[in-house]
Every structure is written in structure tokens, then in C-alpha cells.
Tab-separated table of C-alpha atoms in Angstrom:
chain	number	residue	atom	x	y	z
R	1	MET	CA	70.368	95.143	80.344
R	2	GLN	CA	74.114	95.715	80.274
R	3	LYS	CA	75.503	98.348	82.543
R	4	LYS	CA	77.923	101.028	81.393
R	5	SER	CA	80.793	101.598	83.790
R	6	SER	CA	81.270	105.096	85.209
R	7	LEU	CA	84.640	106.615	86.015
R	8	GLY	CA	86.337	104.525	88.667
R	9	ASP	CA	83.485	101.997	88.936
R	10	ASP	CA	84.945	99.443	86.465
R	11	TYR	CA	82.007	97.027	86.815
R	12	ALA	CA	82.889	96.275	90.439
R	13	LEU	CA	79.338	95.116	91.299
R	14	SER	CA	78.111	93.943	87.902
R	15	ARG	CA	79.096	91.679	85.044
R	16	VAL	CA	81.603	93.066	82.554
R	17	PRO	CA	79.564	93.388	79.317
R	18	SER	CA	80.898	92.458	75.876
R	19	SER	CA	81.552	96.150	75.199
R	20	GLY	CA	83.869	96.268	78.227
R	21	ARG	CA	86.014	93.289	77.276
R	22	GLN	CA	89.688	93.870	76.463
R	23	SER	CA	92.139	92.487	73.898
R	24	LEU	CA	94.364	89.495	74.595
R	25	TRP	CA	97.361	91.842	74.753
R	26	ASN	CA	95.773	94.080	77.394
R	27	ILE	CA	94.882	91.265	79.778
R	28	THR	CA	98.104	89.322	79.168
R	29	ILE	CA	100.430	92.263	79.781
R	30	VAL	CA	98.706	92.876	83.130
R	31	ARG	CA	99.131	89.200	84.030
R	32	VAL	CA	102.804	89.134	83.048
R	33	GLY	CA	103.240	92.362	85.001
R	34	SER	CA	101.964	90.695	88.157
R	35	LEU	CA	104.704	88.068	87.869
R	36	ALA	CA	107.654	89.859	86.223
R	37	THR	CA	108.739	91.690	89.356
R	38	ILE	CA	111.779	92.154	91.539
R	39	SER	CA	110.231	89.898	94.186
R	40	GLN	CA	109.878	87.107	91.608
R	41	PHE	CA	113.498	87.673	90.583
R	42	ILE	CA	114.615	87.384	94.195
R	43	LEU	CA	112.656	84.120	94.508
R	44	GLY	CA	114.529	82.676	91.522
R	45	ALA	CA	117.831	83.855	92.960
R	46	SER	CA	117.048	82.089	96.240
R	47	LEU	CA	116.444	78.852	94.325
R	48	GLY	CA	119.730	79.229	92.441
R	49	TYR	CA	121.599	79.854	95.670
R	50	GLY	CA	120.337	76.616	97.239
R	51	MET	CA	119.867	74.281	94.248
R	52	ASN	CA	121.607	73.382	91.008
R	53	PHE	CA	120.003	74.411	87.704
R	54	TRP	CA	117.956	71.276	87.056
R	55	GLN	CA	116.734	70.984	90.631
R	56	ALA	CA	115.563	74.605	90.460
R	57	PHE	CA	114.005	73.969	87.040
R	58	TRP	CA	111.857	71.069	88.229
R	59	ALA	CA	110.864	72.868	91.426
R	60	THR	CA	109.754	75.838	89.332
R	61	MET	CA	107.965	73.592	86.827
R	62	PHE	CA	106.048	71.780	89.562
R	63	GLY	CA	105.003	74.996	91.276
R	64	SER	CA	104.152	76.639	87.943
R	65	VAL	CA	101.888	73.784	86.822
R	66	ILE	CA	99.919	74.027	90.060
R	67	LEU	CA	99.549	77.791	89.676
R	68	GLU	CA	98.584	77.476	86.001
R	69	VAL	CA	95.794	74.977	86.682
R	70	ILE	CA	94.330	77.053	89.509
R	71	SER	CA	94.684	80.319	87.573
R	72	PHE	CA	93.083	78.960	84.408
R	73	LEU	CA	90.090	77.339	86.100
R	74	LEU	CA	89.279	80.409	88.191
R	75	GLY	CA	90.145	82.734	85.312
R	76	TYR	CA	87.815	80.850	82.959
R	77	ALA	CA	84.930	81.142	85.419
R	78	GLY	CA	85.655	84.852	85.882
R	79	ALA	CA	85.717	85.468	82.124
R	80	LYS	CA	82.559	83.472	81.418
R	81	GLU	CA	80.578	85.208	84.146
R	82	GLY	CA	82.323	88.593	83.865
R	83	MET	CA	82.772	88.778	87.646
R	84	SER	CA	85.626	89.408	90.087
R	85	THR	CA	86.655	86.714	92.586
R	86	SER	CA	84.721	88.172	95.520
R	87	LEU	CA	81.563	88.768	93.448
R	88	LEU	CA	81.691	85.372	91.718
R	89	SER	CA	82.008	83.615	95.071
R	90	ARG	CA	78.427	84.628	95.976
R	91	TRP	CA	77.138	81.994	93.521
R	92	THR	CA	79.930	79.444	93.860
R	93	GLY	CA	79.494	78.204	97.399
R	94	PHE	CA	80.046	81.205	99.658
R	95	GLY	CA	76.741	83.091	99.508
R	96	ARG	CA	76.205	86.778	100.168
R	97	TYR	CA	77.871	86.992	103.575
R	98	GLY	CA	80.512	84.385	102.859
R	99	SER	CA	81.639	86.406	99.843
R	100	SER	CA	82.057	89.429	102.086
R	101	ILE	CA	84.551	87.440	104.182
R	102	ILE	CA	86.480	86.615	101.003
R	103	GLY	CA	86.363	90.277	100.042
R	104	ALA	CA	87.752	91.228	103.448
R	105	VAL	CA	90.577	88.664	103.354
R	106	ILE	CA	91.627	89.636	99.823
R	107	ALA	CA	91.273	93.344	100.537
R	108	ILE	CA	93.334	93.223	103.737
R	109	SER	CA	95.977	91.053	102.102
R	110	CYS	CA	96.328	93.278	99.057
R	111	ILE	CA	96.271	96.570	100.972
R	112	GLY	CA	98.935	95.095	103.252
R	113	TRP	CA	101.174	94.251	100.318
R	114	PHE	CA	100.418	97.677	98.854
R	115	GLY	CA	101.805	99.293	101.979
R	116	VAL	CA	104.848	97.013	102.120
R	117	GLN	CA	105.684	97.532	98.429
R	118	ASN	CA	105.117	101.270	98.766
R	119	ALA	CA	107.589	101.418	101.653
R	120	VAL	CA	110.168	99.577	99.522
R	121	PHE	CA	109.524	101.965	96.626
R	122	ALA	CA	109.905	104.988	98.908
R	123	GLN	CA	113.117	103.660	100.450
R	124	GLY	CA	114.562	103.282	96.954
R	125	ILE	CA	113.817	106.932	96.229
R	126	VAL	CA	115.386	108.015	99.519
R	127	GLN	CA	118.562	106.077	98.729
R	128	SER	CA	118.772	107.289	95.129
R	129	THR	CA	118.486	110.923	96.277
R	130	ASN	CA	121.012	110.404	99.099
R	131	GLY	CA	118.404	111.345	101.668
R	132	ALA	CA	117.361	114.597	100.014
R	133	ILE	CA	113.766	113.319	100.197
R	134	SER	CA	112.672	111.859	103.530
R	135	LEU	CA	110.951	108.486	103.755
R	136	PRO	CA	107.537	109.876	104.837
R	137	VAL	CA	107.507	112.377	101.968
R	138	ALA	CA	108.616	109.757	99.427
R	139	ALA	CA	106.033	107.239	100.696
R	140	ALA	CA	103.261	109.844	100.491
R	141	ILE	CA	104.186	110.785	96.928
R	142	THR	CA	104.486	107.223	95.662
R	143	GLY	CA	101.408	105.896	97.482
R	144	LEU	CA	99.073	108.679	96.387
R	145	GLY	CA	100.509	108.605	92.855
R	146	VAL	CA	99.664	104.923	92.444
R	147	THR	CA	96.233	105.502	94.013
R	148	VAL	CA	95.339	108.118	91.396
R	149	LEU	CA	96.356	105.726	88.593
R	150	VAL	CA	94.239	102.865	89.935
R	151	ILE	CA	91.119	105.029	90.279
R	152	PHE	CA	90.852	104.993	86.482
R	153	GLY	CA	90.543	101.198	86.394
R	154	PHE	CA	91.754	98.281	84.307
R	155	LYS	CA	92.688	100.251	81.179
R	156	ILE	CA	95.271	102.270	83.105
R	157	LEU	CA	96.647	99.059	84.633
R	158	SER	CA	97.179	97.771	81.101
R	159	VAL	CA	98.895	100.983	79.940
R	160	THR	CA	101.245	100.998	82.952
R	161	ALA	CA	102.096	97.326	82.458
R	162	SER	CA	102.708	97.884	78.731
R	163	ILE	CA	105.504	100.280	79.674
R	164	ALA	CA	106.846	98.530	82.769
R	165	VAL	CA	106.947	94.889	81.611
R	166	PRO	CA	109.096	95.399	78.472
R	167	ALA	CA	111.389	97.716	80.485
R	168	PHE	CA	111.747	95.096	83.215
R	169	LEU	CA	112.503	92.335	80.720
R	170	LEU	CA	115.030	94.578	78.932
R	171	ALA	CA	116.840	95.315	82.191
R	172	VAL	CA	116.878	91.599	83.028
R	173	ALA	CA	118.295	90.854	79.562
R	174	VAL	CA	121.060	93.447	80.026
R	175	GLY	CA	121.906	92.098	83.469
R	176	ILE	CA	121.986	88.454	82.405
R	177	TYR	CA	124.105	89.306	79.353
R	178	ASP	CA	126.648	91.116	81.497
R	179	VAL	CA	126.894	88.330	84.071
R	180	LEU	CA	126.795	85.409	81.651
R	181	ASN	CA	129.329	87.078	79.365
R	182	LYS	CA	131.910	86.004	81.941
R	183	SER	CA	130.661	82.399	82.218
R	184	SER	CA	129.287	79.825	79.787
R	185	ILE	CA	125.751	78.573	80.285
R	186	THR	CA	127.019	74.975	80.103
R	187	GLU	CA	129.317	75.576	83.057
R	188	LEU	CA	126.591	77.269	85.065
R	189	VAL	CA	124.084	74.475	84.436
R	190	ALA	CA	126.625	71.978	85.707
R	191	SER	CA	127.813	74.072	88.672
R	192	ALA	CA	126.905	73.465	92.311
R	193	PRO	CA	124.941	76.024	94.349
R	194	ALA	CA	126.879	78.233	96.744
R	195	GLY	CA	124.353	78.364	99.569
R	196	LYS	CA	122.635	76.040	102.012
R	197	PRO	CA	120.831	73.259	100.060
R	198	LEU	CA	117.069	73.548	99.528
R	199	THR	CA	114.846	70.472	99.397
R	200	MET	CA	112.467	70.003	96.475
R	201	GLY	CA	109.478	70.338	98.814
R	202	VAL	CA	110.648	73.640	100.258
R	203	ALA	CA	111.510	75.010	96.809
R	204	ALA	CA	108.159	74.015	95.288
R	205	THR	CA	106.441	75.592	98.301
R	206	MET	CA	108.294	78.847	97.643
R	207	VAL	CA	107.225	78.847	93.981
R	208	ALA	CA	103.573	77.847	94.438
R	209	GLY	CA	103.051	79.719	97.684
R	210	GLY	CA	104.661	82.881	96.368
R	211	PHE	CA	101.858	83.553	93.871
R	212	ILE	CA	98.923	81.553	95.208
R	213	ILE	CA	96.983	84.662	96.242
R	214	GLY	CA	97.636	86.100	92.771
R	215	ALA	CA	96.190	82.894	91.279
R	216	VAL	CA	93.066	83.137	93.446
R	217	ILE	CA	92.333	86.712	92.329
R	218	THR	CA	92.777	85.861	88.625
R	219	PRO	CA	89.040	86.551	87.947
R	220	ASP	CA	89.590	90.193	88.977
R	221	PHE	CA	91.398	90.608	85.658
R	222	SER	CA	90.234	87.671	83.511
R	223	ARG	CA	86.663	89.021	83.694
R	224	PHE	CA	87.770	91.437	80.978
R	225	ALA	CA	88.799	88.555	78.664
R	226	LYS	CA	86.672	87.942	75.573
R	227	ASN	CA	86.660	84.150	75.856
R	228	GLY	CA	88.190	81.109	77.529
R	229	LYS	CA	90.910	80.841	74.885
R	230	ASP	CA	92.183	84.300	75.817
R	231	VAL	CA	92.205	83.271	79.483
R	232	PHE	CA	94.292	80.210	78.632
R	233	TRP	CA	96.894	82.241	76.754
R	234	MET	CA	96.864	84.993	79.378
R	235	THR	CA	97.657	82.566	82.190
R	236	MET	CA	100.008	80.386	80.132
R	237	ILE	CA	102.119	83.265	78.804
R	238	GLY	CA	102.172	84.844	82.238
R	239	THR	CA	103.402	81.579	83.759
R	240	ILE	CA	106.034	80.891	81.086
R	241	VAL	CA	107.443	84.424	80.977
R	242	GLY	CA	106.882	85.668	84.510
R	243	GLU	CA	107.263	82.479	86.533
R	244	LEU	CA	109.425	80.015	84.602
R	245	GLY	CA	111.375	82.567	82.543
R	246	ILE	CA	112.246	85.067	85.280
R	247	ASN	CA	112.954	82.308	87.799
R	248	MET	CA	115.418	80.428	85.599
R	249	ILE	CA	117.280	83.577	84.527
R	250	ALA	CA	117.651	84.491	88.193
R	251	VAL	CA	118.835	80.949	88.950
R	252	LEU	CA	121.613	81.270	86.343
R	253	MET	CA	122.647	84.642	87.740
R	254	ALA	CA	122.751	83.247	91.281
R	255	LEU	CA	124.899	80.341	90.142
R	256	ALA	CA	127.229	82.738	88.300
R	257	ALA	CA	127.490	85.322	91.083
R	258	LYS	CA	127.576	82.740	93.928
R	259	THR	CA	125.099	84.857	95.880
R	260	SER	CA	121.345	85.199	96.326
R	261	ASP	CA	121.554	88.982	96.171
R	262	VAL	CA	121.213	88.994	92.387
R	263	ALA	CA	118.631	91.756	92.272
R	264	SER	CA	121.250	94.299	93.290
R	265	ILE	CA	123.693	92.813	90.765
R	266	MET	CA	121.089	93.188	88.024
R	267	MET	CA	120.535	96.808	89.017
R	268	GLN	CA	124.271	97.510	88.988
R	269	THR	CA	124.849	95.884	85.601
R	270	SER	CA	121.821	97.611	84.092
R	271	GLY	CA	122.721	101.025	85.499
R	272	TRP	CA	120.021	103.701	85.395
R	273	LEU	CA	117.780	101.371	83.407
R	274	GLY	CA	117.815	98.882	86.274
R	275	ALA	CA	116.958	101.597	88.794
R	276	LEU	CA	114.105	102.842	86.614
R	277	VAL	CA	112.771	99.329	86.180
R	278	VAL	CA	112.695	98.727	89.942
R	279	VAL	CA	110.498	101.813	90.229
R	280	PHE	CA	108.123	100.676	87.481
R	281	SER	CA	108.108	97.120	88.813
R	282	THR	CA	106.876	98.349	92.186
R	283	VAL	CA	104.311	100.659	90.589
R	284	LYS	CA	102.705	97.962	88.450
R	285	ILE	CA	102.480	95.352	91.212
R	286	ASN	CA	101.045	97.969	93.557
R	287	ASN	CA	98.499	98.881	90.897
R	288	LEU	CA	97.233	95.299	91.048
R	289	ASN	CA	97.320	95.145	94.851
R	290	LEU	CA	95.235	98.275	95.210
R	291	TYR	CA	92.859	97.297	92.404
R	292	SER	CA	91.969	93.893	93.910
R	293	SER	CA	91.696	95.461	97.358
R	294	SER	CA	89.189	98.017	96.052
R	295	LEU	CA	87.064	95.254	94.474
R	296	GLY	CA	87.073	93.341	97.761
R	297	PHE	CA	85.963	96.317	99.862
R	298	THR	CA	83.280	97.282	97.325
R	299	ASN	CA	81.801	93.794	97.585
R	300	ILE	CA	81.874	93.932	101.402
R	301	PHE	CA	79.765	97.106	101.562
R	302	ASP	CA	77.320	95.756	98.991
R	303	SER	CA	76.883	92.286	100.527
R	304	ILE	CA	76.666	93.300	104.198
R	305	LEU	CA	75.223	96.842	104.160
R	306	ASN	CA	73.599	96.771	100.709
R	307	VAL	CA	75.478	99.999	99.934
R	308	LYS	CA	76.835	100.298	96.390
R	309	LEU	CA	79.974	102.403	96.635
R	310	ASN	CA	81.895	103.661	93.624
R	311	ARG	CA	85.102	101.613	93.273
R	312	GLY	CA	87.085	104.764	92.470
R	313	LEU	CA	86.072	106.352	95.781
R	314	VAL	CA	86.919	103.147	97.658
R	315	THR	CA	90.321	103.104	95.915
R	316	LEU	CA	91.042	106.651	97.068
R	317	VAL	CA	90.200	105.860	100.695
R	318	ILE	CA	92.155	102.607	100.983
R	319	GLY	CA	95.048	104.091	98.984
R	320	ILE	CA	95.324	106.853	101.570
R	321	ILE	CA	95.120	104.287	104.395
R	322	GLY	CA	97.817	102.109	102.829
R	323	THR	CA	100.008	105.154	102.245
R	324	LEU	CA	99.610	106.303	105.841
R	325	LEU	CA	100.540	102.862	107.137
R	326	SER	CA	103.714	102.828	105.043
R	327	VAL	CA	104.553	106.390	106.169
R	328	MET	CA	104.135	105.320	109.806
R	329	GLY	CA	106.514	102.411	109.210
R	330	ILE	CA	104.378	99.810	111.003
R	331	LEU	CA	103.909	97.464	108.072
R	332	GLY	CA	107.110	95.568	108.755
R	333	ARG	CA	105.181	93.788	111.520
R	334	PHE	CA	102.375	93.038	109.098
R	335	THR	CA	104.448	90.654	106.983
R	336	ASP	CA	103.899	87.623	109.229
R	337	PHE	CA	100.159	88.148	108.970
R	338	LEU	CA	100.398	88.312	105.181
R	339	VAL	CA	102.283	85.017	105.128
R	340	PHE	CA	99.554	83.605	107.387
R	341	LEU	CA	97.072	84.570	104.665
R	342	GLY	CA	99.009	82.280	102.317
R	343	VAL	CA	97.157	79.297	103.793
R	344	LEU	CA	93.908	81.177	104.499
R	345	VAL	CA	93.233	82.275	100.901
R	346	PRO	CA	93.891	79.066	98.844
R	347	PRO	CA	90.823	77.180	100.201
R	348	VAL	CA	88.710	79.801	98.442
R	349	ALA	CA	89.999	78.519	95.096
R	350	GLY	CA	89.318	74.885	95.986
R	351	ILE	CA	85.714	75.585	96.977
R	352	ILE	CA	84.924	77.806	93.980
R	353	VAL	CA	86.389	75.320	91.478
R	354	VAL	CA	84.457	72.364	92.953
R	355	ASP	CA	81.198	74.327	93.098
R	356	TYR	CA	81.441	75.926	89.629
R	357	PHE	CA	82.818	73.012	87.619
R	358	VAL	CA	81.689	69.895	89.530
R	359	LEU	CA	78.571	70.574	91.616
R	360	ARG	CA	77.286	73.523	89.528
R	361	THR	CA	74.854	74.471	92.279
R	362	HIS	CA	73.827	77.811	90.743
R	363	LYS	CA	74.259	77.004	87.059
R	364	LYS	CA	70.631	77.767	86.119
R	365	GLU	CA	70.623	81.169	87.839
R	366	LEU	CA	74.013	82.113	86.388
R	367	ASP	CA	73.084	81.031	82.857
R	368	ALA	CA	69.729	82.835	82.888
R	369	SER	CA	71.135	86.100	84.281
R	370	ARG	CA	74.149	85.997	81.945
R	371	MET	CA	71.813	86.093	78.957
R	372	LYS	CA	70.342	89.332	80.357
R	373	GLY	CA	73.724	90.786	81.349
R	374	THR	CA	72.633	91.019	84.991
R	375	LEU	CA	73.485	89.306	88.273
R	376	PRO	CA	71.329	86.397	89.530
R	377	GLU	CA	68.316	87.674	91.450
R	378	THR	CA	68.587	85.075	94.215
R	379	GLU	CA	71.481	84.097	96.452
R	380	GLU	CA	71.879	82.192	99.703
R	381	ASN	CA	73.087	84.159	102.703
R	382	VAL	CA	75.716	81.724	103.929
R	383	ASN	CA	76.568	78.081	103.343
R	384	TRP	CA	77.833	76.440	106.518
R	385	VAL	CA	79.366	73.541	104.604
R	386	THR	CA	81.551	76.143	102.899
R	387	MET	CA	82.580	77.713	106.199
R	388	ILE	CA	83.464	74.304	107.673
R	389	SER	CA	85.401	73.362	104.531
R	390	TRP	CA	87.305	76.649	104.609
R	391	ALA	CA	88.234	76.135	108.275
R	392	ALA	CA	89.296	72.537	107.598
R	393	GLY	CA	91.448	73.603	104.639
R	394	PHE	CA	93.122	76.307	106.698
R	395	ALA	CA	93.812	73.901	109.570
R	396	VAL	CA	95.437	71.370	107.235
R	397	GLY	CA	97.542	74.052	105.538
R	398	TYR	CA	98.638	75.572	108.838
R	399	PHE	CA	99.345	72.470	110.914
R	400	VAL	CA	100.398	69.797	108.373
R	401	LYS	CA	104.089	70.351	107.670
R	402	MET	CA	104.478	67.855	104.817
R	403	GLY	CA	104.149	69.017	101.219
R	404	ILE	CA	103.141	72.519	100.123
R	405	PRO	CA	101.011	74.280	102.791
R	406	SER	CA	99.057	76.454	100.348
R	407	ILE	CA	98.242	73.471	98.124
R	408	ASN	CA	97.431	71.272	101.124
R	409	SER	CA	94.881	73.831	102.304
R	410	LEU	CA	93.358	74.122	98.828
R	411	ALA	CA	93.048	70.350	98.291
R	412	ALA	CA	91.663	69.715	101.770
R	413	SER	CA	88.977	72.380	101.479
R	414	ALA	CA	87.949	71.086	98.048
R	415	ALA	CA	87.633	67.509	99.310
R	416	VAL	CA	85.681	68.454	102.438
R	417	TYR	CA	83.374	70.761	100.466
R	418	LEU	CA	82.643	68.145	97.809
R	419	ALA	CA	81.890	65.460	100.382
R	420	GLY	CA	79.865	67.835	102.548
R	421	MET	CA	77.717	69.144	99.709
R	422	LEU	CA	77.013	65.654	98.371
R	423	ILE	CA	75.762	64.713	101.846
R	424	VAL	CA	73.659	67.899	102.017
R	425	GLN	CA	72.139	67.218	98.594
R	426	ALA	CA	71.230	63.694	99.684
R	427	VAL	CA	69.650	65.007	102.888
R	428	ARG	CA	67.677	67.691	101.016
R	429	LYS	CA	65.996	65.021	98.946
R	430	ASN	CA	64.305	63.939	102.169
R	431	PRO	CA	61.815	66.711	103.075
R	432	ALA	CA	61.758	65.531	106.678
R	433	GLU	CA	65.359	66.578	107.150
R	434	GLU	CA	66.437	70.100	107.931
R	435	LYS	CA	68.442	72.136	105.496
R	436	ILE	CA	72.065	72.601	106.491
R	437	ALA	CA	72.801	75.643	104.324
R	438	SER	CA	70.675	78.740	104.941
């Protein structure tokens, strides 16, 4: 029997039924909104400051392809099962308690970024009002304002993004027109970067690593997609517009301005529109941060304590916590920890993809329950092969300095998990052997 979502719940602990699925536009605009941000623009500017146009193009292409593959595979699984990342992980290798660890990692990461982004948003308001509004007051207003929006769920995220994304792209268009009006594109493409050279490996790491957590939580939003085709277009359009498009425009502006501080140039050339867009850009990305964090915490309480909390209530609590942290100004020290999560989260994707698409360990339970619109009735508590694979992936990503750390961790965890589970399956065929996964 399909469940009807109550206010704020948004199917946090159930499958999204067919009646709850959204249009291609609604899911795509949210996806583009997660990429078309000031932080993405600054990333592109950094590439243009240290690389020529074609070097930056190929670095962005390489990183984008990696993100697209990961996003689509996880997004497809999320759409087919109608589950968020943390909920889906219960039946894709992690088990009940393992999924709670994922929920905690994602929740802490996203609430951390919520606080950091909220502090940036508040500082912008303080500067624009010449200090008439203090930072604590501005942070409280912006943090609680975003919290109220997110309580209402995915539909409000889509409405906010529908306003913010076109405005952001318009401001970018105005800025690029103003800057490029003084230089020809041909000259810029052929020009040398003004800053310290970036290697292809470092640049690709910046591109892939910058959105890897966003790729892992794709099911949080793709679960509202009607089919796999919509997931493909959602992730592809998001990558082309938000990753490749924004990056390359920022690269051109960096080459033209001979500086990496192109975000401020864009704001100056776009005037009040640019300032307004910065505000909306922060609001929409913080919507997504808080939303995924609320899903993670909801899963934690359900999996560990068997307590089904309303996602809207959880959103209110963690929104207040994130706001208080930004008001206290302690989140600047949290950034290093968030970067650390950049190699801790990717192994989750590697394990889920291998389990769902290759090993298919819970295919029968998922298929049978999907027909009823319910969750599978059985689940393992924890799979120790998964925990070992996750630790191995993290170790490789953290200590191996060659290549892209986030991708290294993902690939290593996938390989260890596949090998480990094949060994376990072979052992289980012998009844005299003990089971490794409980």
C-alpha cells in the first residue's frame, strides 16, 4: 500500500509512490541549481587563472564525465526504488546500522556546509547594508528563513530553484557579455593564464572532488523522477549547464580579467542583479544541504532507535543548530573536516553501485516490495565486508597522492567490496563455514 506524505515528511522513510513523482523540469531545475552556484563559478575561475582554455576544458570534461557516470547510476537506482541515498543503502550492502553511518556522514557534511554557506550569505547582507545589520542577526534571519522553506519539502526546493537558476544564468550572461565585449573569444582561447600553472591531475581533482558528495546524494532528489530516462536528462543537463557551462564561462572571464576573483567582477558588471543572484544562489544550495541532512538524520533515528521522526521536525531542529553554529562563527574551523569528508563519502557510491548493479544481493526483496509500494521486510544489520571496503577506500583516497583522491577512494572501495563479497558468497555455499556478514 502506497503511503501519502504528510507535511514535512516527504517520504523520508518510505518509497516515493507514483503519485509523488515530479516532472522532468522540477527535478532538473533542482539539479542545475545544485551546480549553478557562486562556488562553482569560483572553481571555473581558478581553472582559468592557472590553465589555458583548452587545458581547462579537458580537465572539466574529465571531471564531468566521472561525476555524470556516478550521478546517473546512483540516480537511476534511487528513481527505480523511490528511496534516498541513506535509505537505499540498507539494501545495497550497508544494512540497517551501516546505513545509519552513511546517514550520519551525509547529515554532518551537509549541515556543515549549510552553516558555512549561511555565514557567507549573512556576511553579504552585512556588507550590503554597511553594517546596519549585525552578522549574528543576519545569520539568524537567513538560516531560519531557509529552514522554514525546506520544511515543506521537494516541491518548495523546485519552486526556489525555478526562480534562482534563471536569475543566476542571466547575471552570468550579463557579466560575461560585459567582460567579453572588450576582448574577442578567439584571443581569450589562445591567451596564456595569468596565475601559477595547474596540472591536469590537480584540475581534474578540483572538478570531480568539488561535487562528489553532491553526486553521491543524487538519489535524495532522483527518487522523485518518473523513470530512468528522466534521471539521465536530469543529470546530463545539470552537468552540461552547471558543470561544463558555468566552468568554461568562468574560465573565459578569468583569462580576460587576468585574475581568479571573477565572482566579484561578475557582481560588479551585473549590478544589483548580480547581488540578488548571489543571495538566491546561496539560498538554493542551502535548501539542498539542509534537505539531504534532514533525510540522513531521519534515517539514523529509524535504523538505530526504531523511532520514525517527521522530516519537517528534524529539519527545524538541525536548521536551528546550523544557524546557531554560523552565528557563533565557529564553522570556519569546520572546513578542513568537510574536505576530509571528500574522501570518506565517495566509497559509499562505489559499494552501492557494485551491490545494486553487479551483485544484486537484495534484488528479490526489492522487486517484491516495490510491487507493493513498501520497503523490504528483511534487512541485515551490518555487513562487515562493506565496513572493511569502506575503510580501505578511505585509506587509499587519503594516503595515495596520485590521481584524484575522491575517485581513488571510490574505485578502491568498489574493487575490495566486489572481491570480498564474491569470496563470502563462495564460503556461504559451504554450510560448514561461518557467515562473515551478520
